[in-house]
Amino acid sequence: ARSRTVGELLAPTSPFDKKCGRENWTVAFAPDGSYFAWSQGHRIVKLVPWSQCLNNFLLHGTKNVANSISTRPPRQNSDSGQKNKPCEHIIDCGDIVWSLAFGSSVPEKQSRCVNIEWHRFKFGQDQLLLATGLNNGRIKIWDVYTGKLLLNLMDHTEVVRDLTFAPDGSLILVSASRDKTLRVWDLKDDGNMMKVLRGHQNWVYGCAFSPDSSVLCSVGASKAVFLWDMDKYSMIRKLEGHHNDVVACEFSPDGALLATASYDTRVYVWDPHIGVILMEFGHLFPPPTPIFAGGANDRWVRSVSFSHDGLHIASLADDKMVRFWRIDEEYPVQVAPLNNGLCCTFSTDGSVLAAGQDGSVYFWATPRQVSSLQHLCRMAIRRVMPTSQVKNLPIPSKVVEFLCYQI
């Protein structure tokens, strides 16, 4: 089945605009679904209110929506006005933007920092932040509602390739860089860098938090997938199985599964608790043998994203296709064409997939189905129980296999 196109946001182009530098390496939705952000290339990040964006798709059709919503609404004077009426912002980050991440704070969650007497910033519950990772190794933190720069973090020495906020609202930010390190920042402590995670022997391409914020996955220019304990800042294990660089990773909503995408033309779905591959989604048939796994570069998988229903995975490959997979089926359930796709992510409610290419973004309706009660129960259990505890439950073996996603 072919996915239905929802809309597209096309970056304005000028005759002298060269293609190099226009790449859209990153797209992101705010955790509350209020904003969508993407890198337009040439240092520019655009922030648009997502509901307004969807309405424009319905009103004007799918084409050239960026131009129809480029008129910026007048700014409100009061903070509450800005919160209630989201504004569009165009942010000049000063260098090529490689990564984006939204972060919002929850007041009950205390900062992990030691010095809590005085801080420049008091992040409230109604605040939304955007972190941008740049070509020069800097990370800039912006206030989404005003478009103002808040912090400039300057410890990486190479490209900041990926960013991820802890989902628990603690405003812990992790950055992955080509300087072979991951760095952990505490934005509630004015962006203090708390820890450097070393273990990668080469570029780090991506990182992702588990839903409970206790585990971090990182992938890079090696065949291994790293899992880190974020309470002790120590490596838990390496997952081995890919035959080429691993470039993207994401946990399922219940934390029981981990999807990784690699240049070996495959997406693997792991049980991160025991390090076992549960599923393999191939983008080249027959799949290349390990010795040729780097040669099929017209099938390299660039990006992977887990849907919020826990049943679907989207992948984006160099064969000009976006694929939607069900975790219990061998073949894609939907496909869509996309040239030069670089990144993809599901919207906050899971109804739309956004994929970025040369400065522009394309949106598709995602496969929708009502989750079975069994699956909903499985997700509820797996949110709180790792595989080892599930296997010790006094229940039939078939139920254990289902809970462990093995059938």
CSV table of C-alpha atoms in Angstrom, one decimal:
chain,number,residue,atom,x,y,z
A,1,ALA,CA,0.0,0.0,0.0
A,2,ARG,CA,1.1,3.5,-0.7
A,3,SER,CA,1.1,6.1,2.1
A,4,ARG,CA,-1.1,9.1,1.7
A,5,THR,CA,0.8,12.4,1.5
A,6,VAL,CA,-0.3,14.9,4.1
A,7,GLY,CA,1.7,17.9,3.0
A,8,GLU,CA,5.2,19.3,2.5
A,9,LEU,CA,7.2,22.3,3.7
A,10,LEU,CA,9.5,23.5,1.0
A,11,ALA,CA,12.4,25.8,1.8
A,12,PRO,CA,12.6,28.9,-0.3
A,13,THR,CA,15.3,28.6,-3.0
A,14,SER,CA,17.2,31.2,-4.9
A,15,PRO,CA,18.9,30.8,-8.3
A,16,PHE,CA,22.5,30.9,-6.9
A,17,ASP,CA,21.5,28.4,-4.1
A,18,LYS,CA,23.9,25.4,-4.4
A,19,LYS,CA,22.7,22.0,-3.1
A,20,CYS,CA,25.6,21.5,-0.7
A,21,GLY,CA,24.8,23.0,2.7
A,22,ARG,CA,21.1,22.7,2.0
A,23,GLU,CA,20.7,19.3,3.6
A,24,ASN,CA,18.0,18.8,6.2
A,25,TRP,CA,19.8,16.6,8.7
A,26,THR,CA,17.2,16.8,11.4
A,27,VAL,CA,13.4,17.2,12.1
A,28,ALA,CA,11.7,17.2,15.5
A,29,PHE,CA,8.3,17.5,17.1
A,30,ALA,CA,7.8,19.2,20.5
A,31,PRO,CA,6.8,16.7,23.3
A,32,ASP,CA,3.4,18.3,23.7
A,33,GLY,CA,2.9,18.4,19.9
A,34,SER,CA,2.7,22.2,19.8
A,35,TYR,CA,5.7,22.9,17.5
A,36,PHE,CA,7.6,21.3,14.6
A,37,ALA,CA,11.2,22.3,13.8
A,38,TRP,CA,13.5,21.5,10.9
A,39,SER,CA,16.9,22.6,9.6
A,40,GLN,CA,16.5,24.4,6.3
A,41,GLY,CA,20.2,24.3,5.6
A,42,HIS,CA,22.6,27.2,5.6
A,43,ARG,CA,22.4,27.7,9.4
A,44,ILE,CA,18.6,28.3,9.5
A,45,VAL,CA,16.2,26.4,11.7
A,46,LYS,CA,12.5,27.0,11.2
A,47,LEU,CA,9.9,26.6,14.0
A,48,VAL,CA,6.3,26.4,13.1
A,49,PRO,CA,3.2,25.8,15.3
A,50,TRP,CA,2.2,22.3,14.3
A,51,SER,CA,-1.7,22.6,14.5
A,52,GLN,CA,-1.5,25.7,12.3
A,53,CYS,CA,0.7,23.8,9.9
A,54,LEU,CA,-1.8,21.0,9.7
A,55,ASN,CA,-4.6,23.4,9.1
A,56,ASN,CA,-2.7,25.0,6.2
A,57,PHE,CA,-2.2,21.6,4.7
A,58,LEU,CA,-6.0,21.1,4.7
A,59,LEU,CA,-6.7,24.7,3.4
A,60,HIS,CA,-4.1,25.0,0.7
A,61,GLY,CA,-3.4,21.4,-0.3
A,62,THR,CA,0.0,19.9,0.2
A,63,LYS,CA,2.2,22.1,-1.9
A,64,ASN,CA,4.4,25.1,-0.9
A,65,VAL,CA,2.9,25.5,2.6
A,66,ALA,CA,6.1,27.1,3.9
A,67,ASN,CA,5.3,30.2,1.8
A,68,SER,CA,1.7,30.4,3.0
A,69,ILE,CA,2.6,30.4,6.7
A,70,SER,CA,5.7,32.5,6.5
A,71,THR,CA,3.9,35.6,7.7
A,72,ARG,CA,4.8,35.8,11.3
A,73,PRO,CA,1.9,36.7,13.7
A,74,PRO,CA,2.5,39.8,15.9
A,75,ARG,CA,4.3,38.9,19.1
A,76,GLN,CA,2.4,39.1,22.4
A,77,ASN,CA,3.7,41.2,25.2
A,78,SER,CA,2.8,38.8,28.0
A,79,ASP,CA,4.4,35.4,28.5
A,80,SER,CA,1.0,33.8,28.8
A,81,GLY,CA,0.1,35.3,25.5
A,82,GLN,CA,3.1,33.7,23.8
A,83,LYS,CA,2.2,30.4,25.4
A,84,ASN,CA,-1.4,30.5,24.3
A,85,LYS,CA,-0.7,31.8,20.7
A,86,PRO,CA,2.3,30.0,19.3
A,87,CYS,CA,4.4,32.1,16.9
A,88,GLU,CA,6.5,31.0,14.0
A,89,HIS,CA,10.2,31.6,14.3
A,90,ILE,CA,13.2,31.6,12.0
A,91,ILE,CA,16.4,31.0,13.9
A,92,ASP,CA,19.9,31.7,12.5
A,93,CYS,CA,22.2,29.4,14.4
A,94,GLY,CA,25.4,30.8,13.0
A,95,ASP,CA,26.6,27.4,11.5
A,96,ILE,CA,25.3,24.4,9.7
A,97,VAL,CA,22.7,22.6,11.9
A,98,TRP,CA,23.1,18.8,12.3
A,99,SER,CA,20.8,18.0,15.1
A,100,LEU,CA,17.7,19.3,17.0
A,101,ALA,CA,15.9,18.3,20.2
A,102,PHE,CA,13.0,19.7,22.1
A,103,GLY,CA,13.0,19.7,25.9
A,104,SER,CA,10.4,20.7,28.5
A,105,SER,CA,10.8,20.7,32.2
A,106,VAL,CA,8.7,19.2,34.9
A,107,PRO,CA,9.1,21.0,38.2
A,108,GLU,CA,8.8,17.9,40.5
A,109,LYS,CA,11.9,16.4,38.9
A,110,GLN,CA,14.9,17.8,40.7
A,111,SER,CA,18.1,18.6,38.9
A,112,ARG,CA,21.0,16.2,39.4
A,113,CYS,CA,23.4,19.1,40.1
A,114,VAL,CA,25.1,19.7,43.4
A,115,ASN,CA,25.0,23.5,43.6
A,116,ILE,CA,21.3,24.4,43.8
A,117,GLU,CA,21.7,27.8,45.6
A,118,TRP,CA,21.7,30.1,42.6
A,119,HIS,CA,21.1,29.7,38.8
A,120,ARG,CA,20.8,32.1,35.9
A,121,PHE,CA,17.8,30.2,34.6
A,122,LYS,CA,14.7,29.0,36.4
A,123,PHE,CA,13.0,26.8,33.9
A,124,GLY,CA,9.2,26.6,34.5
A,125,GLN,CA,6.7,24.0,33.6
A,126,ASP,CA,5.3,26.1,30.8
A,127,GLN,CA,8.7,26.5,29.1
A,128,LEU,CA,9.8,24.8,25.9
A,129,LEU,CA,13.4,24.6,24.8
A,130,LEU,CA,15.0,23.8,21.5
A,131,ALA,CA,18.6,22.5,21.4
A,132,THR,CA,20.5,22.8,18.2
A,133,GLY,CA,23.8,20.9,17.5
A,134,LEU,CA,26.1,22.7,15.1
A,135,ASN,CA,29.0,22.0,12.7
A,136,ASN,CA,31.5,23.8,14.9
A,137,GLY,CA,30.8,21.6,17.9
A,138,ARG,CA,28.6,24.1,19.7
A,139,ILE,CA,25.2,23.4,21.1
A,140,LYS,CA,22.8,26.4,21.3
A,141,ILE,CA,19.7,26.3,23.5
A,142,TRP,CA,16.7,28.5,22.4
A,143,ASP,CA,13.5,29.5,24.0
A,144,VAL,CA,10.8,28.2,21.6
A,145,TYR,CA,8.1,30.7,22.5
A,146,THR,CA,10.3,33.8,22.0
A,147,GLY,CA,13.0,32.5,19.6
A,148,LYS,CA,15.7,33.9,21.9
A,149,LEU,CA,19.1,32.3,22.6
A,150,LEU,CA,19.5,31.2,26.2
A,151,LEU,CA,22.7,29.1,26.4
A,152,ASN,CA,25.8,28.3,24.3
A,153,LEU,CA,27.5,25.0,25.2
A,154,MET,CA,31.0,24.7,23.9
A,155,ASP,CA,32.8,21.5,24.9
A,156,HIS,CA,32.7,19.4,21.8
A,157,THR,CA,35.5,19.8,19.3
A,158,GLU,CA,33.7,18.3,16.2
A,159,VAL,CA,30.2,18.2,14.6
A,160,VAL,CA,27.4,17.6,17.1
A,161,ARG,CA,25.6,14.9,15.2
A,162,ASP,CA,22.7,14.1,17.5
A,163,LEU,CA,20.9,15.4,20.6
A,164,THR,CA,18.3,13.9,22.9
A,165,PHE,CA,16.6,15.1,26.1
A,166,ALA,CA,15.7,12.7,28.9
A,167,PRO,CA,11.9,12.1,28.7
A,168,ASP,CA,11.4,12.5,32.4
A,169,GLY,CA,11.5,16.4,32.3
A,170,SER,CA,14.8,16.7,34.2
A,171,LEU,CA,16.3,18.7,31.3
A,172,ILE,CA,19.2,16.3,31.1
A,173,LEU,CA,20.6,16.7,27.5
A,174,VAL,CA,22.9,14.2,25.8
A,175,SER,CA,24.9,15.1,22.7
A,176,ALA,CA,26.6,12.7,20.3
A,177,SER,CA,29.6,14.1,18.3
A,178,ARG,CA,32.2,13.2,15.7
A,179,ASP,CA,34.8,13.8,18.4
A,180,LYS,CA,34.0,10.2,19.5
A,181,THR,CA,32.3,11.2,22.8
A,182,LEU,CA,28.9,11.6,24.3
A,183,ARG,CA,28.4,14.5,26.7
A,184,VAL,CA,25.7,14.8,29.4
A,185,TRP,CA,24.5,18.4,30.2
A,186,ASP,CA,22.2,19.6,33.0
A,187,LEU,CA,20.2,22.5,31.7
A,188,LYS,CA,18.7,23.1,35.1
A,189,ASP,CA,22.2,23.8,36.3
A,190,ASP,CA,22.7,26.5,33.7
A,191,GLY,CA,24.0,23.9,31.1
A,192,ASN,CA,26.7,22.5,33.3
A,193,MET,CA,28.4,19.5,31.6
A,194,MET,CA,28.2,16.6,34.1
A,195,LYS,CA,29.8,13.7,32.3
A,196,VAL,CA,31.7,12.6,29.2
A,197,LEU,CA,30.9,9.1,28.0
A,198,ARG,CA,33.8,7.5,26.2
A,199,GLY,CA,33.8,4.1,24.5
A,200,HIS,CA,33.3,4.8,20.8
A,201,GLN,CA,36.4,4.4,18.8
A,202,ASN,CA,35.1,6.6,15.9
A,203,TRP,CA,32.4,9.1,15.1
A,204,VAL,CA,29.2,8.9,17.1
A,205,TYR,CA,26.1,9.2,14.9
A,206,GLY,CA,23.1,9.0,17.2
A,207,CYS,CA,21.8,8.6,20.7
A,208,ALA,CA,18.4,7.9,22.3
A,209,PHE,CA,17.0,7.6,25.8
A,210,SER,CA,14.8,4.8,27.0
A,211,PRO,CA,11.3,6.0,28.0
A,212,ASP,CA,12.1,5.9,31.7
A,213,SER,CA,15.4,7.8,31.1
A,214,SER,CA,17.4,5.1,32.8
A,215,VAL,CA,19.2,3.8,29.7
A,216,LEU,CA,20.9,5.6,26.8
A,217,CYS,CA,21.6,3.9,23.5
A,218,SER,CA,24.4,5.3,21.3
A,219,VAL,CA,25.5,4.3,17.8
A,220,GLY,CA,28.3,5.3,15.5
A,221,ALA,CA,30.9,4.5,12.9
A,222,SER,CA,31.4,1.0,14.1
A,223,LYS,CA,29.2,-2.1,14.0
A,224,ALA,CA,28.4,-2.0,17.7
A,225,VAL,CA,25.4,-0.5,19.6
A,226,PHE,CA,26.3,0.8,23.0
A,227,LEU,CA,23.9,0.9,26.0
A,228,TRP,CA,24.7,3.1,29.0
A,229,ASP,CA,23.4,3.2,32.6
A,230,MET,CA,22.4,6.8,33.1
A,231,ASP,CA,22.3,6.7,36.8
A,232,LYS,CA,25.9,5.5,37.1
A,233,TYR,CA,27.1,6.8,33.7
A,234,SER,CA,28.7,3.4,32.9
A,235,MET,CA,28.4,1.1,29.9
A,236,ILE,CA,25.9,-1.7,30.4
A,237,ARG,CA,26.7,-3.7,27.2
A,238,LYS,CA,27.5,-3.7,23.6
A,239,LEU,CA,25.1,-5.2,21.1
A,240,GLU,CA,26.9,-6.9,18.2
A,241,GLY,CA,25.2,-8.0,15.0
A,242,HIS,CA,25.3,-5.3,12.4
A,243,HIS,CA,27.9,-5.6,9.6
A,244,ASN,CA,28.5,-1.9,8.9
A,245,ASP,CA,28.2,1.6,10.6
A,246,VAL,CA,25.1,2.0,12.7
A,247,VAL,CA,23.6,5.4,12.1
A,248,ALA,CA,20.3,5.7,14.0
A,249,CYS,CA,18.5,4.2,17.0
A,250,GLU,CA,15.2,4.5,18.9
A,251,PHE,CA,13.5,2.7,21.8
A,252,SER,CA,9.9,1.5,21.6
A,253,PRO,CA,7.4,3.5,23.8
A,254,ASP,CA,7.4,0.8,26.5
A,255,GLY,CA,11.2,0.4,26.5
A,256,ALA,CA,11.1,-3.3,25.7
A,257,LEU,CA,12.5,-3.0,22.1
A,258,LEU,CA,15.3,-1.0,20.5
A,259,ALA,CA,15.4,-0.4,16.7
A,260,THR,CA,18.8,0.3,15.1
A,261,ALA,CA,19.4,1.3,11.4
A,262,SER,CA,22.7,0.5,9.6
A,263,TYR,CA,24.5,1.0,6.3
A,264,ASP,CA,24.4,-2.8,6.1
A,265,THR,CA,20.9,-2.3,4.6
A,266,ARG,CA,19.1,-3.6,7.7
A,267,VAL,CA,17.0,-2.4,10.6
A,268,TYR,CA,17.4,-4.7,13.6
A,269,VAL,CA,14.9,-4.8,16.5
A,270,TRP,CA,16.6,-5.9,19.7
A,271,ASP,CA,15.6,-6.8,23.2
A,272,PRO,CA,18.0,-4.3,24.9
A,273,HIS,CA,17.7,-6.0,28.3
A,274,ILE,CA,19.4,-9.3,27.1
A,275,GLY,CA,21.0,-8.1,23.8
A,276,VAL,CA,19.2,-10.4,21.4
A,277,ILE,CA,18.0,-9.6,17.9
A,278,LEU,CA,14.2,-10.3,17.7
A,279,MET,CA,13.5,-9.0,14.2
A,280,GLU,CA,15.3,-8.0,11.1
A,281,PHE,CA,13.9,-5.7,8.4
A,282,GLY,CA,15.9,-5.9,5.2
A,283,HIS,CA,16.1,-3.3,2.5
A,284,LEU,CA,18.0,-5.4,-0.1
A,285,PHE,CA,17.0,-8.9,-1.3
A,286,PRO,CA,18.8,-11.2,-1.0
A,287,PRO,CA,20.5,-9.5,2.0
A,288,PRO,CA,24.3,-8.8,1.4
A,289,THR,CA,26.7,-11.2,3.0
A,290,PRO,CA,28.9,-9.6,5.7
A,291,ILE,CA,31.9,-9.2,3.4
A,292,PHE,CA,29.8,-7.1,0.9
A,293,ALA,CA,27.6,-5.4,3.5
A,294,GLY,CA,29.3,-2.0,2.9
A,295,GLY,CA,29.0,-2.2,-0.9
A,296,ALA,CA,25.2,-1.8,-1.3
A,297,ASN,CA,25.3,1.9,-0.7
A,298,ASP,CA,22.2,2.5,-2.8
A,299,ARG,CA,20.3,0.7,0.0
A,300,TRP,CA,21.9,2.3,3.1
A,301,VAL,CA,19.4,2.9,5.8
A,302,ARG,CA,19.6,6.5,7.0
A,303,SER,CA,17.0,6.8,9.7
A,304,VAL,CA,14.6,4.8,11.9
A,305,SER,CA,11.7,5.9,14.1
A,306,PHE,CA,9.3,4.0,16.4
A,307,SER,CA,5.6,4.8,16.3
A,308,HIS,CA,3.8,5.6,19.5
A,309,ASP,CA,1.5,2.7,19.2
A,310,GLY,CA,4.5,0.4,19.7
A,311,LEU,CA,3.5,-1.6,16.6
A,312,HIS,CA,5.0,0.3,13.7
A,313,ILE,CA,8.6,1.3,12.7
A,314,ALA,CA,9.4,3.7,9.9
A,315,SER,CA,12.7,3.5,8.0
A,316,LEU,CA,14.3,5.7,5.3
A,317,ALA,CA,16.9,4.4,2.9
A,318,ASP,CA,19.0,5.5,0.0
A,319,ASP,CA,16.8,3.6,-2.5
A,320,LYS,CA,14.4,6.6,-2.5
A,321,MET,CA,11.8,4.9,-0.4
A,322,VAL,CA,10.2,5.4,3.0
A,323,ARG,CA,8.9,2.2,4.5
A,324,PHE,CA,6.4,1.5,7.3
A,325,TRP,CA,6.9,-1.9,9.0
A,326,ARG,CA,4.8,-3.7,11.5
A,327,ILE,CA,6.9,-5.3,14.3
A,328,ASP,CA,5.2,-8.7,13.7
A,329,GLU,CA,5.4,-8.7,9.8
A,330,GLU,CA,8.3,-9.4,7.5
A,331,TYR,CA,7.4,-7.0,4.7
A,332,PRO,CA,6.5,-3.3,4.8
A,333,VAL,CA,2.8,-2.5,5.2
A,334,GLN,CA,3.1,0.9,3.5
A,335,VAL,CA,5.7,2.7,1.3
A,336,ALA,CA,6.2,6.2,0.0
A,337,PRO,CA,8.7,7.7,-2.5
A,338,LEU,CA,11.4,10.2,-1.3
A,339,ASN,CA,14.6,11.2,-3.0
A,340,ASN,CA,17.7,12.0,-0.9
A,341,GLY,CA,15.9,11.4,2.4
A,342,LEU,CA,18.1,12.0,5.4
A,343,CYS,CA,15.9,11.8,8.6
A,344,CYS,CA,12.4,10.8,9.7
A,345,THR,CA,10.4,11.0,12.9
A,346,PHE,CA,6.8,10.4,14.0
A,347,SER,CA,4.6,13.2,15.2
A,348,THR,CA,3.8,13.3,18.9
A,349,ASP,CA,0.4,11.6,18.4
A,350,GLY,CA,1.9,9.1,15.9
A,351,SER,CA,-0.5,10.1,13.1
A,352,VAL,CA,2.0,11.7,10.7
A,353,LEU,CA,5.6,10.8,9.7
A,354,ALA,CA,7.9,13.7,8.9
A,355,ALA,CA,10.9,13.1,6.6
A,356,GLY,CA,13.6,15.6,5.7
A,357,GLN,CA,15.8,16.0,2.6
A,358,ASP,CA,17.4,19.0,0.9
A,359,GLY,CA,16.0,21.8,3.1
A,360,SER,CA,12.4,20.6,2.8
A,361,VAL,CA,10.1,18.3,4.8
A,362,TYR,CA,7.5,15.8,3.6
A,363,PHE,CA,4.7,14.4,5.6
A,364,TRP,CA,2.7,11.2,5.3
A,365,ALA,CA,-0.2,9.7,7.1
A,366,THR,CA,1.0,6.6,9.1
A,367,PRO,CA,-0.6,3.2,9.2
A,368,ARG,CA,-3.4,3.4,11.8
A,369,GLN,CA,-5.1,0.5,13.5
A,370,VAL,CA,-6.7,-0.1,16.9
A,371,SER,CA,-4.1,-1.9,19.1
A,372,SER,CA,-5.3,-5.2,20.5
A,373,LEU,CA,-6.0,-5.3,24.2
A,374,GLN,CA,-3.3,-7.9,24.5
A,375,HIS,CA,-0.7,-5.5,23.0
A,376,LEU,CA,-1.8,-2.7,25.3
A,377,CYS,CA,-1.5,-5.0,28.3
A,378,ARG,CA,2.0,-6.0,27.1
A,379,MET,CA,3.1,-2.4,26.8
A,380,ALA,CA,1.8,-1.6,30.2
A,381,ILE,CA,3.7,-4.5,31.8
A,382,ARG,CA,6.9,-3.9,29.8
A,383,ARG,CA,7.0,-0.2,30.9
A,384,VAL,CA,7.8,-1.4,34.4
A,385,MET,CA,9.3,-4.9,34.0
A,386,PRO,CA,12.6,-5.8,32.2
A,387,THR,CA,12.9,-9.1,30.4
A,388,SER,CA,14.5,-10.9,33.3
A,389,GLN,CA,11.6,-10.2,35.6
A,390,VAL,CA,9.0,-11.2,32.9
A,391,LYS,CA,10.8,-14.6,32.5
A,392,ASN,CA,10.4,-15.3,36.2
A,393,LEU,CA,6.7,-14.7,36.3
A,394,PRO,CA,4.6,-17.8,37.1
A,395,ILE,CA,2.7,-17.7,33.9
A,396,PRO,CA,2.5,-20.0,30.8
A,397,SER,CA,5.5,-20.0,28.5
A,398,LYS,CA,3.5,-18.8,25.5
A,399,VAL,CA,2.4,-15.7,27.5
A,400,VAL,CA,6.1,-15.1,28.5
A,401,GLU,CA,7.1,-15.3,24.8
A,402,PHE,CA,4.4,-12.8,23.9
A,403,LEU,CA,5.4,-10.4,26.6
A,404,CYS,CA,9.0,-10.6,25.5
A,405,TYR,CA,8.0,-9.9,21.8
A,406,GLN,CA,9.2,-13.3,20.8
A,407,ILE,CA,5.9,-14.3,19.0
